[in-house]
């Protein structure tokens, strides 16, 4: 197992290098952006040239890349001239908020998605299956940002049971129950689409597995149907469900962009949207690189989890 | 040649026709199509509809509620008519979503086609690039692209198109790789066509269904995501509005005038929902595997729906008594029998062979005995199976389960697919024991090891923790047999137990079954297509053809004087060592009849 993990880690390295090249390349495609951002209305051609020289932006592009990567490896993601603070400080602070939100959503959608998918497959064509299928369809067709607004209207404005925005209450609060109260609406909203996707694929995976010969063997042994479904079929289906959850982790982290904006959750998604509006390119660069790298690592984890479950993959 | 072409084109058009009717048969897809057509028609006709200009502001008339005079859906914060803005906004959203889909489909399919056709370095470079795009969380890359290009509807469109390219590239490449090595592509190459011509005239038409499926399943997403970017203020810029930016602007008035933001969201929902319904329908029609509709969940016991009331079980010395068994398969609305009125009996300690070619119904017969035929589509339509003087099909589900693996155990054909790939073999044997006996985990494991030793697995103590894929075919089948022996059954039903194995291993497995039977006094029902096997182990034999037993009797007698022509053919098909060409000459005349 250790060898397998090392091998997968080694495979992730070129992917992360590739990501860094894309992120750097995209941002470098904006001419003079950094200097413009720093100088604002003082951006005369002479000033731009001076700033470029000071920041090493007049070097050949590949040298700039290596300087940039070298700095990042030393923990220096640059300086946001709009927020007037180091990029790393800002993105780490924001990222922890996003991790809480995305993590909670991922747990929700995994539990409910798998549950709904399994029940739906086991009771195929029954009324449970129809209801699940119906909700899945609604779930994957609903704009999450709109659903968030609806939830705010219902639960915060009409029923007044949950807070409409933010991560902690402005006065008082700050403890875990306060965080959880603020977390419920955005986490549920963010989980809805992913729940639908996971439920759909779980149902398909279960139906596929339930026809396999080894499930018939389990029945021929005289096992009761619960064991046949949950021990034999479900474990085999889980092998194909796990990568789906990995992909959904990416969708959830991306979807956080909308949800954080709707609920004013102080995460990295809302930060990116603001940074794009203010043309704070260095901040966008750091944020995108951090989230993308996290996603690569999550995919790595899914692969390992899959190999733990299926001994045939451990080669 | 022209004639051949003509026939293929008509068959193609009938195929299309039936696809359409299939699609319309799907009620949900039809509903989606209708909603989409209505929305699309209204959006298309927007310039000619009697609605106010969507951009005429009238601050005095701001924030009118729904159903107010002259404004069916009210007005927004600038006094603009919401209905009119909704229609014009849908127009923009649909146009942007569809354009993004077309761009992604065009670029992605082209990459997929070239990559799958050229293979080698080109393939490698292109696919690693695609992997890189997919390594980003979906919407994040779109954000990064908008960050570079600057906010704007067209830039949002490009961003969404780019992040969707991988879906097309991957799907199309997958199919192209398979097609590129097919004969008709080779033929085209030999006829001197250029690569481009082959790609577009030979490969592309075969890839089109995949492209259509991918488009129909992603266009909803793309409308949703472009609306999302506009909602964030990164897409459509005022005064231009799509549904997303209407929602985004209305959000500020959420508490005072919720309808301003709720209505455009509802519209996005209706639009995407109808597209998804239609997309699912299109996928079902174009994906043949789903069209066959065979992905239904098999029940734990085959459905029993007997045409006649079961006759009372007569007393006999047989431990297994099958009378008039009929098992059918539902094909659409028709019910097609696969086993027709099969009767036989098995006495204690006896070995009986059930022989026939594939498709003769022998395996279905074997599985029917304990209701293991996959159902749907299988149904027991007639007859009784008496075990211990009681009809199996009259038992409850629990009652049938109590027999399975306890009184009657199965050994299946291919142990690679019939053993669970994710459990250790020891666990699987132990589970067979604990299904019927109340013993602890440790004891079950010890017994599993003992059983493995009995079926001739050396180092059973080490092998007990192996996974099926770590064993050889012969060893796996020994595990299958050990599992069957777990509860000392009276009857073992072995369904082609040696067919998937090497000849030398076959002989060993048959010896093992034979010895175990004699030691333990079990009855053995051996399903096979090989008279050589029958001759070696069976006391009696029944010959099956087209779901019926055509001849039955003592093995030695039947081999000496086969009555039915089919039996004669089967016997003649057993080659003898060193017989050589003479074998073909004896077999040929038997099969000559009925051929043109």
mmCIF file of C-alpha atoms in Angstrom, chain B residues 390-518:
data_model
loop_
_atom_site.group_PDB
_atom_site.id
_atom_site.type_symbol
_atom_site.label_atom_id
_atom_site.label_comp_id
_atom_site.label_asym_id
_atom_site.label_seq_id
_atom_site.Cartn_x
_atom_site.Cartn_y
_atom_site.Cartn_z
ATOM 1 C CA UNK B 390 -42.156 -30.023 -0.266
ATOM 2 C CA UNK B 391 -42.642 -27.774 -3.299
ATOM 3 C CA UNK B 392 -39.914 -25.128 -3.396
ATOM 4 C CA UNK B 393 -42.025 -22.529 -5.155
ATOM 5 C CA UNK B 394 -44.761 -22.794 -2.550
ATOM 6 C CA UNK B 395 -42.255 -21.869 0.160
ATOM 7 C CA UNK B 396 -41.802 -18.322 1.407
ATOM 8 C CA UNK B 397 -38.716 -16.331 0.415
ATOM 9 C CA UNK B 398 -37.179 -17.119 3.783
ATOM 10 C CA UNK B 399 -38.051 -20.763 3.294
ATOM 11 C CA UNK B 400 -36.233 -20.855 -0.050
ATOM 12 C CA UNK B 401 -33.235 -19.066 1.458
ATOM 13 C CA UNK B 402 -33.048 -21.691 4.191
ATOM 14 C CA UNK B 403 -32.537 -24.326 1.471
ATOM 15 C CA UNK B 404 -29.942 -22.376 -0.495
ATOM 16 C CA UNK B 405 -26.437 -23.378 0.463
ATOM 17 C CA UNK B 406 -27.741 -25.645 3.248
ATOM 18 C CA UNK B 407 -29.684 -28.521 1.657
ATOM 19 C CA UNK B 408 -28.777 -27.607 -1.902
ATOM 20 C CA UNK B 409 -25.543 -25.898 -2.880
ATOM 21 C CA UNK B 410 -24.366 -24.535 -6.196
ATOM 22 C CA UNK B 411 -20.993 -24.615 -7.912
ATOM 23 C CA UNK B 412 -20.911 -22.154 -10.799
ATOM 24 C CA UNK B 413 -19.075 -22.050 -14.071
ATOM 25 C CA UNK B 414 -16.549 -19.224 -14.001
ATOM 26 C CA UNK B 415 -15.084 -18.794 -10.521
ATOM 27 C CA UNK B 416 -13.454 -15.498 -11.495
ATOM 28 C CA UNK B 417 -16.808 -13.792 -11.906
ATOM 29 C CA UNK B 418 -18.750 -15.855 -9.382
ATOM 30 C CA UNK B 419 -16.482 -15.188 -6.404
ATOM 31 C CA UNK B 420 -16.706 -11.714 -4.922
ATOM 32 C CA UNK B 421 -13.570 -9.826 -6.030
ATOM 33 C CA UNK B 422 -13.323 -7.657 -2.902
ATOM 34 C CA UNK B 423 -13.533 -10.315 -0.170
ATOM 35 C CA UNK B 424 -10.864 -12.777 0.855
ATOM 36 C CA UNK B 425 -11.696 -16.349 -0.117
ATOM 37 C CA UNK B 426 -11.668 -17.458 3.519
ATOM 38 C CA UNK B 427 -14.256 -14.820 4.404
ATOM 39 C CA UNK B 428 -16.457 -15.979 1.551
ATOM 40 C CA UNK B 429 -16.363 -19.600 2.695
ATOM 41 C CA UNK B 430 -16.895 -18.605 6.333
ATOM 42 C CA UNK B 431 -19.860 -16.508 5.303
ATOM 43 C CA UNK B 432 -21.455 -19.521 3.638
ATOM 44 C CA UNK B 433 -21.145 -21.365 6.962
ATOM 45 C CA UNK B 434 -22.450 -18.577 9.184
ATOM 46 C CA UNK B 435 -25.400 -18.016 6.864
ATOM 47 C CA UNK B 436 -26.871 -21.251 8.208
ATOM 48 C CA UNK B 437 -25.016 -22.089 11.433
ATOM 49 C CA UNK B 438 -24.632 -20.088 14.599
ATOM 50 C CA UNK B 439 -20.896 -20.198 15.187
ATOM 51 C CA UNK B 440 -18.267 -17.595 16.050
ATOM 52 C CA UNK B 441 -15.960 -15.854 13.619
ATOM 53 C CA UNK B 442 -12.890 -17.751 14.755
ATOM 54 C CA UNK B 443 -14.525 -21.119 14.383
ATOM 55 C CA UNK B 444 -15.947 -20.243 10.997
ATOM 56 C CA UNK B 445 -12.458 -19.344 9.848
ATOM 57 C CA UNK B 446 -11.007 -22.583 11.200
ATOM 58 C CA UNK B 447 -13.699 -24.522 9.389
ATOM 59 C CA UNK B 448 -13.046 -22.576 6.195
ATOM 60 C CA UNK B 449 -9.397 -23.617 6.400
ATOM 61 C CA UNK B 450 -10.429 -27.241 6.988
ATOM 62 C CA UNK B 451 -12.760 -27.102 3.977
ATOM 63 C CA UNK B 452 -9.984 -25.647 1.840
ATOM 64 C CA UNK B 453 -7.766 -28.529 2.848
ATOM 65 C CA UNK B 454 -10.502 -31.007 1.990
ATOM 66 C CA UNK B 455 -10.797 -29.636 -1.528
ATOM 67 C CA UNK B 456 -7.053 -30.009 -1.957
ATOM 68 C CA UNK B 457 -5.667 -26.531 -1.501
ATOM 69 C CA UNK B 458 -2.155 -26.750 -0.192
ATOM 70 C CA UNK B 459 -1.061 -24.176 2.434
ATOM 71 C CA UNK B 460 -4.717 -23.517 3.156
ATOM 72 C CA UNK B 461 -3.652 -21.543 6.241
ATOM 73 C CA UNK B 462 -1.841 -19.011 4.046
ATOM 74 C CA UNK B 463 -4.278 -19.036 1.157
ATOM 75 C CA UNK B 464 -7.289 -18.366 3.364
ATOM 76 C CA UNK B 465 -6.463 -14.640 3.248
ATOM 77 C CA UNK B 466 -5.920 -14.491 -0.488
ATOM 78 C CA UNK B 467 -8.252 -12.608 -2.809
ATOM 79 C CA UNK B 468 -9.801 -14.523 -5.731
ATOM 80 C CA UNK B 469 -7.683 -12.643 -8.277
ATOM 81 C CA UNK B 470 -4.535 -13.892 -6.559
ATOM 82 C CA UNK B 471 -5.419 -17.538 -7.275
ATOM 83 C CA UNK B 472 -5.306 -19.731 -10.357
ATOM 84 C CA UNK B 473 -8.492 -20.793 -12.132
ATOM 85 C CA UNK B 474 -8.347 -24.320 -10.700
ATOM 86 C CA UNK B 475 -7.786 -23.057 -7.162
ATOM 87 C CA UNK B 476 -10.654 -20.621 -7.486
ATOM 88 C CA UNK B 477 -12.970 -23.434 -8.519
ATOM 89 C CA UNK B 478 -11.789 -25.439 -5.524
ATOM 90 C CA UNK B 479 -12.824 -22.463 -3.375
ATOM 91 C CA UNK B 480 -16.212 -22.521 -5.104
ATOM 92 C CA UNK B 481 -16.551 -26.196 -4.216
ATOM 93 C CA UNK B 482 -15.407 -25.627 -0.630
ATOM 94 C CA UNK B 483 -18.086 -22.959 -0.335
ATOM 95 C CA UNK B 484 -20.695 -25.411 -1.634
ATOM 96 C CA UNK B 485 -19.599 -28.042 0.905
ATOM 97 C CA UNK B 486 -19.776 -25.596 3.800
ATOM 98 C CA UNK B 487 -23.051 -26.882 5.246
ATOM 99 C CA UNK B 488 -22.851 -30.531 4.195
ATOM 100 C CA UNK B 489 -25.605 -30.276 1.575
ATOM 101 C CA UNK B 490 -27.604 -33.256 0.311
ATOM 102 C CA UNK B 491 -27.474 -32.011 -3.231
ATOM 103 C CA UNK B 492 -24.805 -30.150 -5.177
ATOM 104 C CA UNK B 493 -25.792 -28.533 -8.418
ATOM 105 C CA UNK B 494 -22.671 -27.962 -10.480
ATOM 106 C CA UNK B 495 -23.307 -25.735 -13.492
ATOM 107 C CA UNK B 496 -20.508 -26.357 -15.996
ATOM 108 C CA UNK B 497 -17.956 -26.454 -13.165
ATOM 109 C CA UNK B 498 -15.010 -27.262 -15.407
ATOM 110 C CA UNK B 499 -15.779 -25.362 -18.603
ATOM 111 C CA UNK B 500 -13.624 -22.348 -17.752
ATOM 112 C CA UNK B 501 -10.626 -24.495 -16.809
ATOM 113 C CA UNK B 502 -7.676 -26.155 -18.554
ATOM 114 C CA UNK B 503 -8.138 -29.775 -19.541
ATOM 115 C CA UNK B 504 -5.727 -31.160 -16.924
ATOM 116 C CA UNK B 505 -7.340 -29.067 -14.204
ATOM 117 C CA UNK B 506 -10.776 -30.180 -15.413
ATOM 118 C CA UNK B 507 -9.940 -33.799 -14.724
ATOM 119 C CA UNK B 508 -8.723 -32.985 -11.213
ATOM 120 C CA UNK B 509 -11.833 -30.979 -10.352
ATOM 121 C CA UNK B 510 -14.091 -33.777 -11.633
ATOM 122 C CA UNK B 511 -12.166 -36.325 -9.556
ATOM 123 C CA UNK B 512 -12.543 -34.090 -6.539
ATOM 124 C CA UNK B 513 -16.311 -33.766 -7.010
ATOM 125 C CA UNK B 514 -16.615 -37.501 -7.549
ATOM 126 C CA UNK B 515 -14.623 -38.388 -4.415
ATOM 127 C CA UNK B 516 -16.467 -35.898 -2.227
ATOM 128 C CA UNK B 517 -19.784 -37.244 -3.448
ATOM 129 C CA UNK B 518 -18.830 -40.791 -2.542
#
